[in-house]
Short mmCIF file of C-alpha atoms in Angstrom, two decimals:
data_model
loop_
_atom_site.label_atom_id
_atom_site.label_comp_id
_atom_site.label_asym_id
_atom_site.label_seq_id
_atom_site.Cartn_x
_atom_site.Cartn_y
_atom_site.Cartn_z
CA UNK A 965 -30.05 1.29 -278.98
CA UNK A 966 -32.58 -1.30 -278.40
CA UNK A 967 -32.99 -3.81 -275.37
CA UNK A 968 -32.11 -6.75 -277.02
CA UNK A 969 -28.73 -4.97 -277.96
CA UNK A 970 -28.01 -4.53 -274.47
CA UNK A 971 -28.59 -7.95 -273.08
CA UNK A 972 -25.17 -9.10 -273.37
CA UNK A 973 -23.55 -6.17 -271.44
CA UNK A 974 -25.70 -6.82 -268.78
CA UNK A 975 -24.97 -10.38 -268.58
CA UNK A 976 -21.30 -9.09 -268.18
CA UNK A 977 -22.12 -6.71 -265.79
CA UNK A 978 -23.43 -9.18 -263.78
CA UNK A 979 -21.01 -12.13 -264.23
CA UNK A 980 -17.73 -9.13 -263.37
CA UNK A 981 -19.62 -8.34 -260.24
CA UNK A 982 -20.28 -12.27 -259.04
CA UNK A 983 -16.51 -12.63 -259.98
CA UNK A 984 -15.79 -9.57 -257.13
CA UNK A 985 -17.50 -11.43 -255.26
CA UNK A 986 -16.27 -14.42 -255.38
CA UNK A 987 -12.67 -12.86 -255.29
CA UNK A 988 -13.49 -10.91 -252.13
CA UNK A 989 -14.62 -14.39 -250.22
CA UNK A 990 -11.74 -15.97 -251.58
CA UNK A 991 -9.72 -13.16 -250.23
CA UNK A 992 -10.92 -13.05 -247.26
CA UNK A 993 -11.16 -16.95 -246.37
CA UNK A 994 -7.09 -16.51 -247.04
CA UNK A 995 -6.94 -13.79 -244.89
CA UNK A 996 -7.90 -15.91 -241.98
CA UNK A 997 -8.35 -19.56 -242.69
CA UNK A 998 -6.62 -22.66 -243.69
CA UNK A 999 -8.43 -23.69 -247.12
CA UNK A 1000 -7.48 -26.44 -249.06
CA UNK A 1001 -9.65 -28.44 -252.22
CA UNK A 1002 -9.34 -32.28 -252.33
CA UNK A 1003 -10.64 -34.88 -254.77
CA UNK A 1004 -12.25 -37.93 -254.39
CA UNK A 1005 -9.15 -39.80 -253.12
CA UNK A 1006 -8.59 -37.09 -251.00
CA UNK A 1007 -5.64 -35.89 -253.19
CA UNK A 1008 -5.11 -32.11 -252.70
CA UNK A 1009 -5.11 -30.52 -256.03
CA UNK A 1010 -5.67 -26.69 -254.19
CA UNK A 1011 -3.78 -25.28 -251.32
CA UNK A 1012 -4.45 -21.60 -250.18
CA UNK A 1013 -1.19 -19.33 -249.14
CA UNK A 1014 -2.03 -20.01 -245.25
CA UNK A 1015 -2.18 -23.85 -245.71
CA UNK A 1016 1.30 -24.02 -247.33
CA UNK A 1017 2.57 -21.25 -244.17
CA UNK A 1018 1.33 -23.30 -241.12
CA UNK A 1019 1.96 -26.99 -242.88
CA UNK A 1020 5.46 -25.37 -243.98
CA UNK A 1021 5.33 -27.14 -247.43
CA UNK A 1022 5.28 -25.20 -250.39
CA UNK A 1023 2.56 -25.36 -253.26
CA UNK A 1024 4.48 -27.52 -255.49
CA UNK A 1025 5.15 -30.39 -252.47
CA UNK A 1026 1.12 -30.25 -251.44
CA UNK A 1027 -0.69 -30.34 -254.59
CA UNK A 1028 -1.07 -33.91 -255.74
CA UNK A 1029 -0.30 -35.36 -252.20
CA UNK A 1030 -2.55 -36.67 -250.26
CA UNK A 1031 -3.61 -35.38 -246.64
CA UNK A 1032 -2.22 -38.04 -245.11
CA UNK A 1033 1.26 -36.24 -245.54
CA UNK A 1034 -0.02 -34.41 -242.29
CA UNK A 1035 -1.26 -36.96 -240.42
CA UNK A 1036 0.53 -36.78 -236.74
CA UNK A 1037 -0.15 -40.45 -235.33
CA UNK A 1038 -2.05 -38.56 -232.39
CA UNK A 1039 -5.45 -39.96 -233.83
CA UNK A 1040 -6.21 -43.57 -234.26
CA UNK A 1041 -7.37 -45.18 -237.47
CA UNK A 1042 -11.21 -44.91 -236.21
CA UNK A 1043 -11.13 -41.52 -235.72
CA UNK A 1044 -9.89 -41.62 -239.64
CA UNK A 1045 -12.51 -43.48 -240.65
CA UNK A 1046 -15.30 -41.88 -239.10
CA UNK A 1047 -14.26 -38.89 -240.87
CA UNK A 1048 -13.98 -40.70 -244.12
CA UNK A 1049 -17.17 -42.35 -243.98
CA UNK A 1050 -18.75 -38.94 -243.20
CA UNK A 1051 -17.92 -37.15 -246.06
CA UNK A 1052 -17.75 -40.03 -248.47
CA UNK A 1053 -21.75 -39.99 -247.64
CA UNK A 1054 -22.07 -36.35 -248.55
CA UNK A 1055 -22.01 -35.19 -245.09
CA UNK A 1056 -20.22 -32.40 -243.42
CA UNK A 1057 -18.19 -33.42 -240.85
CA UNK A 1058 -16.20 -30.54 -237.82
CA UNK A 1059 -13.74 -31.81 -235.60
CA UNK A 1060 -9.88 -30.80 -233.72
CA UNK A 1061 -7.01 -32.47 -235.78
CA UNK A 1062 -3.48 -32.28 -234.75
CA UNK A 1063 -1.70 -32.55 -237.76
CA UNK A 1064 2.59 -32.41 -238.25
CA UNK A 1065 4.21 -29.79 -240.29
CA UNK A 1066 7.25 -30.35 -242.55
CA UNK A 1067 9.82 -29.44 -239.57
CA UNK A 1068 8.14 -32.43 -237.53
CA UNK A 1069 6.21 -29.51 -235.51
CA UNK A 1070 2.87 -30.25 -234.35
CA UNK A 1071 -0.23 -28.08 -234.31
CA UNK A 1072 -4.28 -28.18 -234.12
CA UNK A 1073 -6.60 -26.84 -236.62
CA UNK A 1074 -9.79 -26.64 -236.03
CA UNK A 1075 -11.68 -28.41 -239.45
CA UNK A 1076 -14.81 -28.17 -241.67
CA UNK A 1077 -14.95 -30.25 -244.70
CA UNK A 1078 -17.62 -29.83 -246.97
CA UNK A 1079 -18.46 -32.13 -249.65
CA UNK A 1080 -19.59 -30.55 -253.29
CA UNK A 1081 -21.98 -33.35 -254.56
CA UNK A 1082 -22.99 -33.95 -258.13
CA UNK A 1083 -26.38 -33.94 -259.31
CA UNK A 1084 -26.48 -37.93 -258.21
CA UNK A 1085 -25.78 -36.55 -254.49
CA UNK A 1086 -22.21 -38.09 -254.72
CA UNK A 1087 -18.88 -36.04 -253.82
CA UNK A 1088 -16.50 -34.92 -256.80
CA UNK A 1089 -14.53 -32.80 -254.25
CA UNK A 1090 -13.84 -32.13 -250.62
CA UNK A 1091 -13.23 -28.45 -249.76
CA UNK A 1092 -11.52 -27.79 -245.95
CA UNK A 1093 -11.60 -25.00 -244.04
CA UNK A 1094 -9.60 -25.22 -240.80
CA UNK A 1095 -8.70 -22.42 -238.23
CA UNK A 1096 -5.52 -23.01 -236.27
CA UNK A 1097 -6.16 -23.27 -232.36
CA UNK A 1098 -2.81 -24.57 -231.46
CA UNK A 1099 -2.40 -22.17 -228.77
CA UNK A 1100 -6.05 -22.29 -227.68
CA UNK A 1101 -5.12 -26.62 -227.26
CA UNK A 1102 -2.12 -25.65 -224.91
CA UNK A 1103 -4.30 -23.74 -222.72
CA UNK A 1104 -6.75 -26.50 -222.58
CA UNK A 1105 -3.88 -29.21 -221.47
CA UNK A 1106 -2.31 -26.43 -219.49
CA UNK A 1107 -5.99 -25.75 -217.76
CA UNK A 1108 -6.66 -29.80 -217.59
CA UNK A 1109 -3.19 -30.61 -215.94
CA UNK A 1110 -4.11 -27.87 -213.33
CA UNK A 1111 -7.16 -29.41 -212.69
CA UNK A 1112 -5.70 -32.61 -212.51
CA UNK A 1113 -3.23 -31.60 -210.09
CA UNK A 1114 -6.07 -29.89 -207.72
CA UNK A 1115 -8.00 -32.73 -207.80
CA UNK A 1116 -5.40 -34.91 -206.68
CA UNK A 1117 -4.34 -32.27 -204.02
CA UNK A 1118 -8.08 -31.93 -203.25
CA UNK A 1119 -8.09 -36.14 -203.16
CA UNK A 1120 -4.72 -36.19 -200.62
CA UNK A 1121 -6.38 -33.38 -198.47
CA UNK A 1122 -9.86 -34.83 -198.12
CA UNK A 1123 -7.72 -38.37 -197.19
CA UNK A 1124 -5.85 -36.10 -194.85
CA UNK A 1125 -8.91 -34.60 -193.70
CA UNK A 1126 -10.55 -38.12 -193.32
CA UNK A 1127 -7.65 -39.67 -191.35
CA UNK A 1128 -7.90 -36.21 -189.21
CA UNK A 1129 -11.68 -37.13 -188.47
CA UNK A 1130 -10.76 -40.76 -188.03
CA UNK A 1131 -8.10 -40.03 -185.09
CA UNK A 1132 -10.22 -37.54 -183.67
CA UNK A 1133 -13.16 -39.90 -183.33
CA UNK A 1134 -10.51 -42.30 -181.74
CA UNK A 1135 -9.27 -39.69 -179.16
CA UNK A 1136 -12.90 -38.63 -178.46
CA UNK A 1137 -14.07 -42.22 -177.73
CA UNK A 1138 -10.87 -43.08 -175.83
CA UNK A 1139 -12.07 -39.85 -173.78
CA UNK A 1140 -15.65 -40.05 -173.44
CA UNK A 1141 -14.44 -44.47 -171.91
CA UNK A 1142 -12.05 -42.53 -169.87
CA UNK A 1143 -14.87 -40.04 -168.48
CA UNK A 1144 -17.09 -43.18 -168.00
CA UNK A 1145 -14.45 -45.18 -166.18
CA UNK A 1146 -13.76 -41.81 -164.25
CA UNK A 1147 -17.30 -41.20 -163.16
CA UNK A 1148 -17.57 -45.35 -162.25
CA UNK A 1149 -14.39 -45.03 -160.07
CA UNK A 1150 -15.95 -41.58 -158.11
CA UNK A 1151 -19.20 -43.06 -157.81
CA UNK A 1152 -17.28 -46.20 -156.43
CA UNK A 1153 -15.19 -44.81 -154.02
CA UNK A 1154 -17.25 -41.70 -153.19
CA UNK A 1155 -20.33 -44.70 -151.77
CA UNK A 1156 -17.29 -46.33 -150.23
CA UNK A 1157 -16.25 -43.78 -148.77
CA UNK A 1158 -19.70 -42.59 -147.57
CA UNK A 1159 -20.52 -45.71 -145.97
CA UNK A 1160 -17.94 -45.93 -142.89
CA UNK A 1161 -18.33 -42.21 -142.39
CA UNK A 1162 -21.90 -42.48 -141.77
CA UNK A 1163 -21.37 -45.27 -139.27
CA UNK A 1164 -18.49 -43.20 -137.70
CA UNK A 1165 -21.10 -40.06 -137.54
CA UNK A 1166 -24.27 -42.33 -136.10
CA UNK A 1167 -21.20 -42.97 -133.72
CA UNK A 1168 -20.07 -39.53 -132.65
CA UNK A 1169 -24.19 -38.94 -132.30
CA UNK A 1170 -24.08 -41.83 -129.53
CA UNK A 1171 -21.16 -40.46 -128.02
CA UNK A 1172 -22.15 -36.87 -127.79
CA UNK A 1173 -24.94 -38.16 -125.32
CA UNK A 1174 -21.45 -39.08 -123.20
CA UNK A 1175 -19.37 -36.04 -123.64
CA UNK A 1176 -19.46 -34.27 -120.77
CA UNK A 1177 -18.30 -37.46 -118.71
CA UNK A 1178 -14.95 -37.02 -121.16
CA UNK A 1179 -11.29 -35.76 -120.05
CA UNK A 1180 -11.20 -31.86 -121.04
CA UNK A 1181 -7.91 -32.74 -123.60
CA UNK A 1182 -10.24 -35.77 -124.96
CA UNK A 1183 -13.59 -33.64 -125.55
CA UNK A 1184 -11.43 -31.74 -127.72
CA UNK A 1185 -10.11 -33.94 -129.48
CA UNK A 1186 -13.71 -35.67 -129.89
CA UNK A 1187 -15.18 -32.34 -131.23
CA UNK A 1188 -12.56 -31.88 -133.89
CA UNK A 1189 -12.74 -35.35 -134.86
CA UNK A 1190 -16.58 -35.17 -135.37
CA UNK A 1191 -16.15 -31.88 -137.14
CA UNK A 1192 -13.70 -33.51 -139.65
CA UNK A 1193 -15.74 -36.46 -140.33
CA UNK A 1194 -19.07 -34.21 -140.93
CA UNK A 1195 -16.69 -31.85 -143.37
CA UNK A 1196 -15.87 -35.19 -145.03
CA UNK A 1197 -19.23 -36.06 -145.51
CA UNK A 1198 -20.39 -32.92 -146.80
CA UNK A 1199 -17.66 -33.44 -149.42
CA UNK A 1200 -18.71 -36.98 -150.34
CA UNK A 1201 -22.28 -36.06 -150.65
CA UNK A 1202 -21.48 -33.33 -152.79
CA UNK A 1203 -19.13 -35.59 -154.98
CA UNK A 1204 -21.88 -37.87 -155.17
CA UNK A 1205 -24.32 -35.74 -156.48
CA UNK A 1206 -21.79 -33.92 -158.92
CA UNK A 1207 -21.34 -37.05 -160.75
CA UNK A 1208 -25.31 -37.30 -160.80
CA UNK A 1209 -25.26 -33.79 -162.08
CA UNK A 1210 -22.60 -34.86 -164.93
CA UNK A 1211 -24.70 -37.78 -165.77
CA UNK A 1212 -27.88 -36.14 -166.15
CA UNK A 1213 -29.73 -37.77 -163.22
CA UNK A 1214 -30.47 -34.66 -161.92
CA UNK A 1215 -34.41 -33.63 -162.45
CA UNK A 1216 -35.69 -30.45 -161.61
CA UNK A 1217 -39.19 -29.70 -160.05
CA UNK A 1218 -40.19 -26.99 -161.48
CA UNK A 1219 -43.47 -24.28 -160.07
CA UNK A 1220 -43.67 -20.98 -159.61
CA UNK A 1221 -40.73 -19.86 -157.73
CA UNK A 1222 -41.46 -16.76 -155.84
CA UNK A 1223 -37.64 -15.42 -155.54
CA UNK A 1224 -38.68 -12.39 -152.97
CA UNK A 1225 -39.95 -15.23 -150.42
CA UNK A 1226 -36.95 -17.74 -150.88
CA UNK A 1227 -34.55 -14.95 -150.32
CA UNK A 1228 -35.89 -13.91 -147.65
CA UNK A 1229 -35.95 -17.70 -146.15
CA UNK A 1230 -32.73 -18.25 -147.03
CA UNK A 1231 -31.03 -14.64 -145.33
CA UNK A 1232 -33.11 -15.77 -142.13
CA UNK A 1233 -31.64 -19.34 -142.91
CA UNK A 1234 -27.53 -17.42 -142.57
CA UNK A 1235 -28.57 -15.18 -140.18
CA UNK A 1236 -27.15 -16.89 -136.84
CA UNK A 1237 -24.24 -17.28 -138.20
CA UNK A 1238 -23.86 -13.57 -139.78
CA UNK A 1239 -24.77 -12.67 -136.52
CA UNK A 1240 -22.18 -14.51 -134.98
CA UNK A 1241 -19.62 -12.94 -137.02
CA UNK A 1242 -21.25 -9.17 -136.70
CA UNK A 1243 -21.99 -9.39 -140.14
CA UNK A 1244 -25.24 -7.30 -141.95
CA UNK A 1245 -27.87 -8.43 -144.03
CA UNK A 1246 -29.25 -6.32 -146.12
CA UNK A 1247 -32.56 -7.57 -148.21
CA UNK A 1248 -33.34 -5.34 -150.72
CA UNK A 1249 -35.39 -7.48 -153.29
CA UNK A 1250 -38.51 -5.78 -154.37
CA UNK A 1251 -41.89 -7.49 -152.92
CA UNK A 1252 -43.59 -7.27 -156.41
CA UNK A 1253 -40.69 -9.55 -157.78
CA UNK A 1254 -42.18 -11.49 -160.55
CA UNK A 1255 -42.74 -15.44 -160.03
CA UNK A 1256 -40.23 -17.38 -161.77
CA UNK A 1257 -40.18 -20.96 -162.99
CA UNK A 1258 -37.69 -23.21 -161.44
CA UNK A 1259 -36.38 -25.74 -158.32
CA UNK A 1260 -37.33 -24.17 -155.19
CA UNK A 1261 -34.88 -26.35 -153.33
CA UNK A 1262 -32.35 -26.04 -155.73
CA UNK A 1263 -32.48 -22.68 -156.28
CA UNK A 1264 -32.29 -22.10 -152.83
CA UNK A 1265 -29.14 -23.84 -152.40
CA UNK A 1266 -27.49 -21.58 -154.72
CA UNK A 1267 -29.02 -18.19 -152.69
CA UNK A 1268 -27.73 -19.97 -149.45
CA UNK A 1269 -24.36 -20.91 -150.73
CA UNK A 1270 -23.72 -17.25 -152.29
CA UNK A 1271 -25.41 -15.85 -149.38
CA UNK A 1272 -23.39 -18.22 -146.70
CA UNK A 1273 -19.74 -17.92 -148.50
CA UNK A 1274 -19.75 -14.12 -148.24
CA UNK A 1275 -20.35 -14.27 -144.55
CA UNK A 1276 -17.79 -16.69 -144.16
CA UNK A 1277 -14.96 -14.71 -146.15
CA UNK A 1278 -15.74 -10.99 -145.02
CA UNK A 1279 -14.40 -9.62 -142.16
CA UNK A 1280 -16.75 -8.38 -139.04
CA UNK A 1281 -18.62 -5.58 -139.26
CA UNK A 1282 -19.45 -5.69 -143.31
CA UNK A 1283 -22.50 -5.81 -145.13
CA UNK A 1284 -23.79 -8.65 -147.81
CA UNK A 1285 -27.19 -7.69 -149.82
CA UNK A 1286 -29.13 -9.01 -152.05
CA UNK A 1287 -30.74 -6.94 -154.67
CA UNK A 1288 -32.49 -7.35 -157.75
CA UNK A 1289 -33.02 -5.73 -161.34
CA UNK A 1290 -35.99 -7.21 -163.69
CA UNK A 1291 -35.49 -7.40 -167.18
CA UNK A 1292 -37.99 -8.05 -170.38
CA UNK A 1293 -37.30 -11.78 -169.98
CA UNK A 1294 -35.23 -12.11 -167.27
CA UNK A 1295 -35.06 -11.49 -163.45
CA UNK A 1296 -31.26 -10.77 -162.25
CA UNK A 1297 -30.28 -10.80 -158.46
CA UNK A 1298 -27.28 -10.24 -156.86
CA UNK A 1299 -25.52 -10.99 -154.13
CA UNK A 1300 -22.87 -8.25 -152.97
CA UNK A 1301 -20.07 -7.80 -149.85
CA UNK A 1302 -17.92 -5.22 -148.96
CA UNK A 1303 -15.19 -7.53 -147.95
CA UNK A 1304 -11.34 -7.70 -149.33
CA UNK A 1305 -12.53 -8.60 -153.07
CA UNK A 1306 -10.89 -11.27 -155.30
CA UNK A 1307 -7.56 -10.88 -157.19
CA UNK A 1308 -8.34 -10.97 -160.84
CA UNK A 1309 -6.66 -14.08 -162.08
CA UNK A 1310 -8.46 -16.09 -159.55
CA UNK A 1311 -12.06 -14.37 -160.78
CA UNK A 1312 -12.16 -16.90 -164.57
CA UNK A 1313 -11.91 -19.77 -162.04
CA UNK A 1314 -14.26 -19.87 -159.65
CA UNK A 1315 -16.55 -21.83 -161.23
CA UNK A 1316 -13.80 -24.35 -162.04
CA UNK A 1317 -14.66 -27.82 -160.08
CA UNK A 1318 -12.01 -28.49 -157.41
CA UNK A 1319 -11.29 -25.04 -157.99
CA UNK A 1320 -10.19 -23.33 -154.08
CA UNK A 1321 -9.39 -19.57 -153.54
CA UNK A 1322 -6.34 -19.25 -151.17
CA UNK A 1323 -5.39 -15.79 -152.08
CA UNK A 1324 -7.51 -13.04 -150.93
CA UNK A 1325 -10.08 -15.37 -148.93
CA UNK A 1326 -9.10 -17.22 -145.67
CA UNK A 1327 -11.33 -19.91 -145.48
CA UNK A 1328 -9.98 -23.07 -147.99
CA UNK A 1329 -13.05 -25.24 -149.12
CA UNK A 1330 -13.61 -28.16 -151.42
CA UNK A 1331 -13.68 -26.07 -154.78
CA UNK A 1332 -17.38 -27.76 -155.32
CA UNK A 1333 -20.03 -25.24 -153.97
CA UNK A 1334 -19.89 -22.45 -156.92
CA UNK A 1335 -19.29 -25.53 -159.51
CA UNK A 1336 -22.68 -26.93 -158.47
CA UNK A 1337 -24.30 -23.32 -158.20
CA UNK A 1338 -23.35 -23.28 -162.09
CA UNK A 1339 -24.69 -26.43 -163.19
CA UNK A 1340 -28.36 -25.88 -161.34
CA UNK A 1341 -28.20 -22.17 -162.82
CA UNK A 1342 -27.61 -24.25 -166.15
CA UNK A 1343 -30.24 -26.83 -165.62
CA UNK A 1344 -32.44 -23.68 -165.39
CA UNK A 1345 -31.38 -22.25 -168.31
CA UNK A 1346 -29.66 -19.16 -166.49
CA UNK A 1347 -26.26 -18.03 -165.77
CA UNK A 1348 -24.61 -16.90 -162.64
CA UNK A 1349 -21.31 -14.60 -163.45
CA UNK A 1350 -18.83 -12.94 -161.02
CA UNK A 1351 -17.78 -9.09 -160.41
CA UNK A 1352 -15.00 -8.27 -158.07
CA UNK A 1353 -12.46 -5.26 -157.04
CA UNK A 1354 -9.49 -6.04 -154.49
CA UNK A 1355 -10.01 -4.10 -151.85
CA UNK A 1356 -13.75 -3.29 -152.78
CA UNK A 1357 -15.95 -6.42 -152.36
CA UNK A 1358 -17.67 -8.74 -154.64
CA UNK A 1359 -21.03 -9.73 -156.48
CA UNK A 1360 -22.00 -12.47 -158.07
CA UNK A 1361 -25.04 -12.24 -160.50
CA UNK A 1362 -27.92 -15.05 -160.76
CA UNK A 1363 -30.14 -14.38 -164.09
CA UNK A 1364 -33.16 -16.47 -164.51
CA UNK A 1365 -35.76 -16.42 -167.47
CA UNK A 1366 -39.12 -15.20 -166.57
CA UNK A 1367 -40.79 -17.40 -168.68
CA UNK A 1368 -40.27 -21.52 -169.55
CA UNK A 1369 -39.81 -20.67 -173.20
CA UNK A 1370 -37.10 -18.12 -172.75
CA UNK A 1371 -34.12 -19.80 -174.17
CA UNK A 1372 -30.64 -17.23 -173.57
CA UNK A 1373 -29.92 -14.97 -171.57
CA UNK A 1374 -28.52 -10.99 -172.05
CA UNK A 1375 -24.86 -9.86 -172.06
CA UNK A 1376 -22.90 -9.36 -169.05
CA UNK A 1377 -22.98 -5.66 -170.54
CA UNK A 1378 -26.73 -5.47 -170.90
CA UNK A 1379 -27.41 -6.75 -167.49
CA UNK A 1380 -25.27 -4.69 -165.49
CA UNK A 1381 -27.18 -2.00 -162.52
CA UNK A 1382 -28.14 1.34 -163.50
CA UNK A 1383 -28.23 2.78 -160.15
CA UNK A 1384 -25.07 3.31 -158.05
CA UNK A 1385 -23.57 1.22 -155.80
CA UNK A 1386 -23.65 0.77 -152.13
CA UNK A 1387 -21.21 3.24 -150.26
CA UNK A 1388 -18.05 0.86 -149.21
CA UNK A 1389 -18.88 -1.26 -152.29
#
């Protein structure tokens, strides 16, 4: 057999297996696609076994009609054209259609057509190729009214949210006028109220030259009177100078502080009057306590106020010391009694302005000595805390930084004594 005898078979050979071929794409586009073949008018004149399933038509009702037997009215005429004018010019065009089936059902397919061009570039059919995503479209609407609906929940809670913010910038101005016109009517009355009770005590000074010459009922009477009026002048001067604290009119001087010396001046400063009352003082504060920065004055005010209202509240015969305990950053002292203690619901208010113990401790004050004692322990970026047992006695802490930059302080936990306490404490 010669080659040129064979040419023919192989010719056939190779035209059965591009046949297969084309059988087994045609195959599988109906396996899983929508395929239809248009002409020029866009009259279908193929329809592939899927096409006729989804559109519920049959064969013989789609070929010859045109496409517009689908057409859903969900897509305006522009959307139409732009498709039209696309593939009219030889060019593919993809987009979502939502066509209508037979049984007036609607569904989305998801649409290639290619134009096949002549050899003068113009189309002589339109071949489609469309995947159905009808439930992939529900999910989308589904997903976008869910959106939707957050957002607008989103929208009424950020107007919510909004109104929130505006009433609470209402409430907080109407509080921060009534704080002002608070602090205007103490400062008022308080220098009122200081004014006449200066005169009255530059008047009980005159008349204490004249005492003795006085009845023994009256000289009573005049020493109670001039005790009173001094009490309420200690109370208007310390009113006054709360409501320069509050403002921020208080400046501190601050130096070196040397807290071994200014406890020791301010133990000697109570000591007539522990004396009086056969009370103990016990200093022990370590000489090679480190210089602090701070308020000398004020800082002694809060030593002689700890210092002075645990002699007036323990009973003869106990003991009130002062010790210390240095930290890394810090410096802690405190001040401890034996006496009766304080119950433990009082102990979370003691720093409370006003604030008055009337339980465990006899003596009834103006609430105002421990409230200052806080805010100058504040202005020097310390703390001064409270430890008591009923029946036990008392200490209040004082922790001070060591150093200006120092900016907190440690935990009530972290600062508390190593060594053990007093006997009778």
């Amino acid at each position: 057999m010669t080659p040129a005898a064979t040419l023919p078979d192989r010719y056939e050979r190779i035209l059965k297996k591009t046949l297969k071929d084309l059988q087994d794409v045609k195959f599988a586009l109906d396996a899983s696609a929508i395929v239809a073949i248009s002409n020029v008018r866009g009259d279908i004149i193929y329809a592939n076994p899927k096409f006729c399933e989804i559109s519920k038509y049959p064969r013989e009702e789609l070929i010859g009609r045109n496409h517009r037997i689908l057409k859903s009215g969900s897509h305006s005429d522009a959307f139409y054209a732009d498709m039209w004018r696309t593939i009219t010019a030889g060019r593919v065009w993809r987009g979502e259609i939502q066509n209508r089936a037979k049984d007036g059902a609607l569904y989305w397919v998801d649409t290639t057509i290619v134009p096949l061009l002549k050899d003068n570039g113009k189309p002589y059919r339109y071949v489609s190729i469309r995947y159905e995503i009808t439930s992939r479209k529900a999910m989308e609407a589904e997903i976008h009214q869910m959106n939707e609906a957050l957002e607008q929940r989103v929208a009424q809670r950020t107007a919510e949210l909004n109104r929130a913010n505006r009433e609470l910038r209402e409430t907080i101005e109407k509080l921060q006028e009534s704080e002002r016109l608070r602090e205007t009517f103490i400062s008022a009355l308080t220098h009122d109220l200081r004014t006449p009770l200066v005169a009255q005590q530059r008047a009980f000074e005159i008349m204490d030259t004249h005492k003795s010459q006085l009845p023994e009922r009256l000289a009573g009477l005049f020493e109670r009177l001039e005790k009173s009026n001094a009490g309420l002048l200690e109370m208007v001067g310390k009113l006054l100078e709360i409501n320069q604290y509050e403002a921020g009119k208080i400046h501190l001087r601050m130096e070196p502080v040397n807290l071994a010396e200014l406890a020791g001046e301010s133990l000697n400063d109570v000591s007539l009057l522990a004396e009086s009352k056969g009370i103990t003082l016990i200093n022990r504060l370590k000489k090679s306590l480190p210089d602090i920065p701070g308020d000398r004055h004020q800082l002694k005010r809060v030593f002689i106020n700890l210092i002075g209202n645990a002699v007036d509240h323990v009973p003869p015969d106990s003991r009130v010391e002062l010790r210390d305990v240095i930290h890394d950053h810090y410096v802690e002292i405190e001040c401890r009694d034996n006496g009766p203690g304080i119950a433990p619901d009082v102990l979370p208010h003691l720093f409370d302005r006003f604030f008055v113990v009337h339980r465990t401790r006899k003596k009834i004050g103006s609430g105002l000595g421990l409230y200052i004692c806080k805010m100058i322990m504040g202005l020097h970026n310390g703390k001064i805390r409270v430890e008591s047992v009923v029946g036990k006695g008392t200490s209040f802490f004082l922790t001070l930084p060591r150093y200006p930059s120092q900016p907190k302080y440690p935990s009530p936990h972290a600062m508390r004594h190593k060594e053990p306490p007093a006997k009778g404490v």
